[in-house]
Coordinates of C-alpha atoms in Angstrom, one line a residue:
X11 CA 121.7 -11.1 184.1
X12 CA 122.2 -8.5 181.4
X13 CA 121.0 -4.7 182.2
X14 CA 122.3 -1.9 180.2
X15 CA 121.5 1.5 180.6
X16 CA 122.0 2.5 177.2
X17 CA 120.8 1.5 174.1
X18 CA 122.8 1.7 170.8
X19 CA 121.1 5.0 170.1
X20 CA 121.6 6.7 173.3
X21 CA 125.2 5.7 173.0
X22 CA 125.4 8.4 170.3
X23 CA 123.2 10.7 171.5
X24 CA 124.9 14.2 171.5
X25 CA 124.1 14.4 175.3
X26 CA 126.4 11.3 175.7
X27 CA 129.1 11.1 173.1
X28 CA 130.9 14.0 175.5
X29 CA 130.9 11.4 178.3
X30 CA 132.8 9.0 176.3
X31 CA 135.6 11.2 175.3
X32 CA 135.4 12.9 178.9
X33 CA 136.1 9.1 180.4
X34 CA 138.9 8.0 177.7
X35 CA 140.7 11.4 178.5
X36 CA 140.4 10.4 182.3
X37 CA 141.8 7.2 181.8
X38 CA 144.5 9.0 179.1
X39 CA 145.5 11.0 182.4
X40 CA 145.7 8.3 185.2
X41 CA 147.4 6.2 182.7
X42 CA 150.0 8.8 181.7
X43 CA 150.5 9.8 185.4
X44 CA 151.2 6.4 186.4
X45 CA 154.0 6.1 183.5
X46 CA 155.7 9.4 184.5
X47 CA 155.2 8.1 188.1
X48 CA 157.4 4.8 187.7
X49 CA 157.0 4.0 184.0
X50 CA 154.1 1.6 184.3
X51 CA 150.9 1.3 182.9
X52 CA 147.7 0.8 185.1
X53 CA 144.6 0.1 182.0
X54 CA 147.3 -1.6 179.7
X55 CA 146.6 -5.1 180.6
X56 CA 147.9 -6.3 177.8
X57 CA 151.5 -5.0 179.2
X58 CA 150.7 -6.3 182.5
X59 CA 150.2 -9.4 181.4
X60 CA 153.3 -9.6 179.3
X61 CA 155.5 -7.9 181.7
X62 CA 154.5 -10.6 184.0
X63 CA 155.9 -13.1 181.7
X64 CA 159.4 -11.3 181.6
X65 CA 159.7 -11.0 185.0
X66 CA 158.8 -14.9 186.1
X67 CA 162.5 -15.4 187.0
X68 CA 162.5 -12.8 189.7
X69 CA 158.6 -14.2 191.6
X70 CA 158.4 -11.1 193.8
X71 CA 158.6 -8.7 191.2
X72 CA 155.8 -11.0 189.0
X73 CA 154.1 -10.9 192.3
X74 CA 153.8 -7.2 191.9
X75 CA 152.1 -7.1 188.6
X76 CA 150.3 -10.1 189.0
X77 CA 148.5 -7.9 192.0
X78 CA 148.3 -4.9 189.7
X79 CA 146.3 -7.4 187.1
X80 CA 144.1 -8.7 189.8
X81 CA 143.4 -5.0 191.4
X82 CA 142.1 -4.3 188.0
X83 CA 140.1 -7.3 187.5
X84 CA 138.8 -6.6 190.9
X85 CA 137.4 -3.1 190.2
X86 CA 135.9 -4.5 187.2
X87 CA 133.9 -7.0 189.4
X88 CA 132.8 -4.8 192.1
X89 CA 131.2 -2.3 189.1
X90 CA 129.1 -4.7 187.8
X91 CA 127.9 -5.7 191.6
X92 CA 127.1 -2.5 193.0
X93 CA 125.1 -2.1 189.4
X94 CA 123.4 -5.4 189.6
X95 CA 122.7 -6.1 192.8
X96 CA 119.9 -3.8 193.5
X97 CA 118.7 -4.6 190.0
X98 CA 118.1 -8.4 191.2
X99 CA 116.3 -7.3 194.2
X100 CA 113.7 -5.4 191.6
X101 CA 115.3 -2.0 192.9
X102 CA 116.5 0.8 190.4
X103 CA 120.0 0.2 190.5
X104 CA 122.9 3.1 191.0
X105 CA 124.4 3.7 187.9
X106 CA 126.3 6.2 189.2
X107 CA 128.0 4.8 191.9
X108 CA 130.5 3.1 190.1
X109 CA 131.9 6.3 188.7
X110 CA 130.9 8.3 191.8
X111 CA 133.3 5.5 193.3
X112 CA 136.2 5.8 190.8
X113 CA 135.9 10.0 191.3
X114 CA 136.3 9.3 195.3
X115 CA 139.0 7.0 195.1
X116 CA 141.1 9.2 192.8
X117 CA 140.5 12.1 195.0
X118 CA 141.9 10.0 197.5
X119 CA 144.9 8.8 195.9
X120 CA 145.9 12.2 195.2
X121 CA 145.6 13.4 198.8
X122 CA 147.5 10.3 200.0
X123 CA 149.8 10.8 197.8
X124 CA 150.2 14.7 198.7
X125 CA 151.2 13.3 202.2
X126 CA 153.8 11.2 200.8
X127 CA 152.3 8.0 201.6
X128 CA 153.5 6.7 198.4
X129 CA 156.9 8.2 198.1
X130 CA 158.1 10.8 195.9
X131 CA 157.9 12.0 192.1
X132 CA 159.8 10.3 189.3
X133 CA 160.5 6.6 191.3
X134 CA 161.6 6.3 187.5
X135 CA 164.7 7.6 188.1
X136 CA 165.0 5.5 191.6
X137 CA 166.9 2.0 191.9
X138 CA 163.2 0.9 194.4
X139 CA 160.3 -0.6 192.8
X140 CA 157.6 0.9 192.3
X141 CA 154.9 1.2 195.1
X142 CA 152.5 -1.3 194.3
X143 CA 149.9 -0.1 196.4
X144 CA 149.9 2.9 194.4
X145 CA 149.4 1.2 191.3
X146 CA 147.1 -1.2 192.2
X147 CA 144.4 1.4 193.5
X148 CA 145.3 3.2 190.3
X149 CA 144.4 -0.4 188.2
X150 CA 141.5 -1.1 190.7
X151 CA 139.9 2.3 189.8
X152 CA 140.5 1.6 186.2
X153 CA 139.0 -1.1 186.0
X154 CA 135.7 -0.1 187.7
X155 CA 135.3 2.5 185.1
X156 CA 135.9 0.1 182.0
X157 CA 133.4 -2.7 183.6
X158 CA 130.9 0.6 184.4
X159 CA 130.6 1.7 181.2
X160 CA 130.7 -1.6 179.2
X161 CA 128.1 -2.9 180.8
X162 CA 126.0 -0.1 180.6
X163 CA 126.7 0.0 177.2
X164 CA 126.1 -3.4 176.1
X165 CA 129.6 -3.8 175.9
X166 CA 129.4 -1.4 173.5
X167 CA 131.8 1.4 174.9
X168 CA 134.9 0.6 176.8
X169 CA 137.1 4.0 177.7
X170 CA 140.1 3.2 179.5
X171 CA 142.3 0.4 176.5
X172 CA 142.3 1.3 172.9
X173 CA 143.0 -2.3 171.2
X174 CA 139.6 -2.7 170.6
X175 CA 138.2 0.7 169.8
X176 CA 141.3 0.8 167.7
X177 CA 140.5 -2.3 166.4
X178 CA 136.2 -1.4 165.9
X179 CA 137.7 1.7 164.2
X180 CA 139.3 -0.3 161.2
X181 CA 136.5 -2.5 161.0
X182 CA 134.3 0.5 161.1
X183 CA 136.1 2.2 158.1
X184 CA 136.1 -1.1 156.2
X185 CA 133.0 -1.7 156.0
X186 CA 131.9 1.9 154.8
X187 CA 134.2 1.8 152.3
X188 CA 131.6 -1.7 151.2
X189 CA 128.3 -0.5 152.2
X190 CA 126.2 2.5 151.0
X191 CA 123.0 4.4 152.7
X192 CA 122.5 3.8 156.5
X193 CA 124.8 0.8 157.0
X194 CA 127.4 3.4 155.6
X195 CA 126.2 6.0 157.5
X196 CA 126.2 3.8 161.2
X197 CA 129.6 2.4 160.3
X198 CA 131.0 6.0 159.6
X199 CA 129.5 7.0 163.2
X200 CA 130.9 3.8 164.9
X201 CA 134.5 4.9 163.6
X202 CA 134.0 8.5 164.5
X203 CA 133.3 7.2 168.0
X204 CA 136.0 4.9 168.6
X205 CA 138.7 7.6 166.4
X206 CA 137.0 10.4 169.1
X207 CA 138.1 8.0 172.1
X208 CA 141.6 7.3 170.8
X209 CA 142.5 11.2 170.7
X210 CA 140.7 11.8 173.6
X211 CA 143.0 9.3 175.9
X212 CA 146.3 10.3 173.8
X213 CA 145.0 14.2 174.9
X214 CA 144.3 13.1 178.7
X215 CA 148.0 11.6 178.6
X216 CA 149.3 14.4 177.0
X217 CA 147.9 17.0 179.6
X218 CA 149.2 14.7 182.4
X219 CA 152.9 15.9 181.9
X220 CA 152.1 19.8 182.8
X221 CA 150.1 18.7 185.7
X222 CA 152.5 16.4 187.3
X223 CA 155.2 18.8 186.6
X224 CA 153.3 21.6 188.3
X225 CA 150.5 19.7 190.5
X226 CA 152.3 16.3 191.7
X227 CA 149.9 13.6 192.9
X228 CA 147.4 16.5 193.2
X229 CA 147.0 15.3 188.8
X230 CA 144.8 13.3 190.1
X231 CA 142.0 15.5 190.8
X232 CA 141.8 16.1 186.9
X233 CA 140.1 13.0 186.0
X234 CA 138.2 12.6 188.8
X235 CA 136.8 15.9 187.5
X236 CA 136.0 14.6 184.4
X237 CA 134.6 11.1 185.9
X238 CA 132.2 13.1 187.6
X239 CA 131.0 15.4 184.5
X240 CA 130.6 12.9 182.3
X241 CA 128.3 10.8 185.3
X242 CA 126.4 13.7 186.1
X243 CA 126.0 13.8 182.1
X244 CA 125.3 10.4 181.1
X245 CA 124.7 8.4 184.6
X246 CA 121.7 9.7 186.3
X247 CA 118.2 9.6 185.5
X248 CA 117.5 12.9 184.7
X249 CA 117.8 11.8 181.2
X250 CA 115.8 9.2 179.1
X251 CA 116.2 7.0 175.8
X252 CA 113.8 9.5 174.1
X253 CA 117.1 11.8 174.0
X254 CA 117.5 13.2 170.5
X255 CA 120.4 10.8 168.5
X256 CA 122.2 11.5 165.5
X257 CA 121.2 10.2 162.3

């Protein structure tokens, strides 16, 4: 069962386009914590995935990441449930909750965290591994926001990877530099989208390192910030399809 919230013209709506970047900085910042945390990634499943490949010899540490894959997985799952399983009833379903979800459970993390339920600052430098639990709600609430938007979008907007937008973005430019008139013009708009998204997480990683040097796990509260601007933006329905769009 497909149900999207927004249509390809909402989706570049200048109410909405803010929501997009606001969400790929978010992620930009969780993932950027989590490195300076204990150099991992939590929305790179590509490295996840590969890292579990270099570290089959030693099973517990595979373990490890094979949770962080499936925490993110998880999240992804439950996104699409709470969105769709009023919708099969013939309810209006919570778009919001999702996000309002992913805000909480960041909010959480970072007050967990505060009380030191996950150890201290820069395991980097520390001969332990890395708390897994701490990564894994980091993944899980990563990957609800991915599977929120997407399918919302039509699959159209994912915020927290940039393989594909980088990816969309070449293909984008490409075929502007083929087509002429409105195909032009929609292709140039894709790439300025998926180019906006790209800076947009680089920034959120980049103003994780002042934060966690000054703020600790309290970082956190940053993008849950911006989670819940950009739902209050572009995930209620105080807002319509009739929006204005660019052109």
């Amino acid at each position: 069962m497909k149900i999207t919230l927004h249509t390809p013209e909402t989706i570049y709506s200048p109410r909405h386009v803010p929501s997009w970047l606001l969400l790929a900085c978010a992620a930009g910042m969780v993932n950027g914590f989590a490195f300076l945390m204990c150099e991992q990634f939590v929305t790179h499943v590509t490295g996840t995935v590969t890292r579990m490949g270099l570290e089959w010899p030693i099973v517990g540490v595979a373990i490890e990441y094979a949770v962080v894959l499936a925490s993110f997985v998880l999240g992804a799952a439950v996104a699409v449930i709470v969105i769709q399983s009023r919708a099969r009833q013939g309810k209006q379903p919570r778009w919001a909750m999702p996000l309002v979800l992913e805000a909480m459970l960041l909010i959480g993390i970072a007050i967990t965290g505060r009380t030191g339920a996950f150890g201290q600052l820069a395991r980097a430098a520390s001969s332990e591994p890395p708390p897994v639990a701490f990564l894994s709600l980091l993944a899980f609430s990563m990957g609800v926001q991915n599977a929120a938007v997407a399918s919302t979008t039509g699959l159209a907007v994912r915020t927290t990877h940039l393989s594909g937008p980088a990816t969309d973005t070449g293909i984008h430019l490409g075929t502007a530099l083929l087509a002429d008139g409105e195909e032009r013009r929609a292709a140039l708009r894709g790439a300025a989208l998926r180019g906006g998204k790209i800076l947009a997480f680089m920034l959120g990683a980049g103003i994780a390192v002042p934060l966690t040097l000054s703020l600790d796990y309290l970082t956190l509260l940053a993008p849950a910030i911006l989670v819940s601007a950009a739902t209050a933006l572009s995930f209620t329905s105080t807002w319509s399809p009739s929006d204005i769009v660019i052109r």
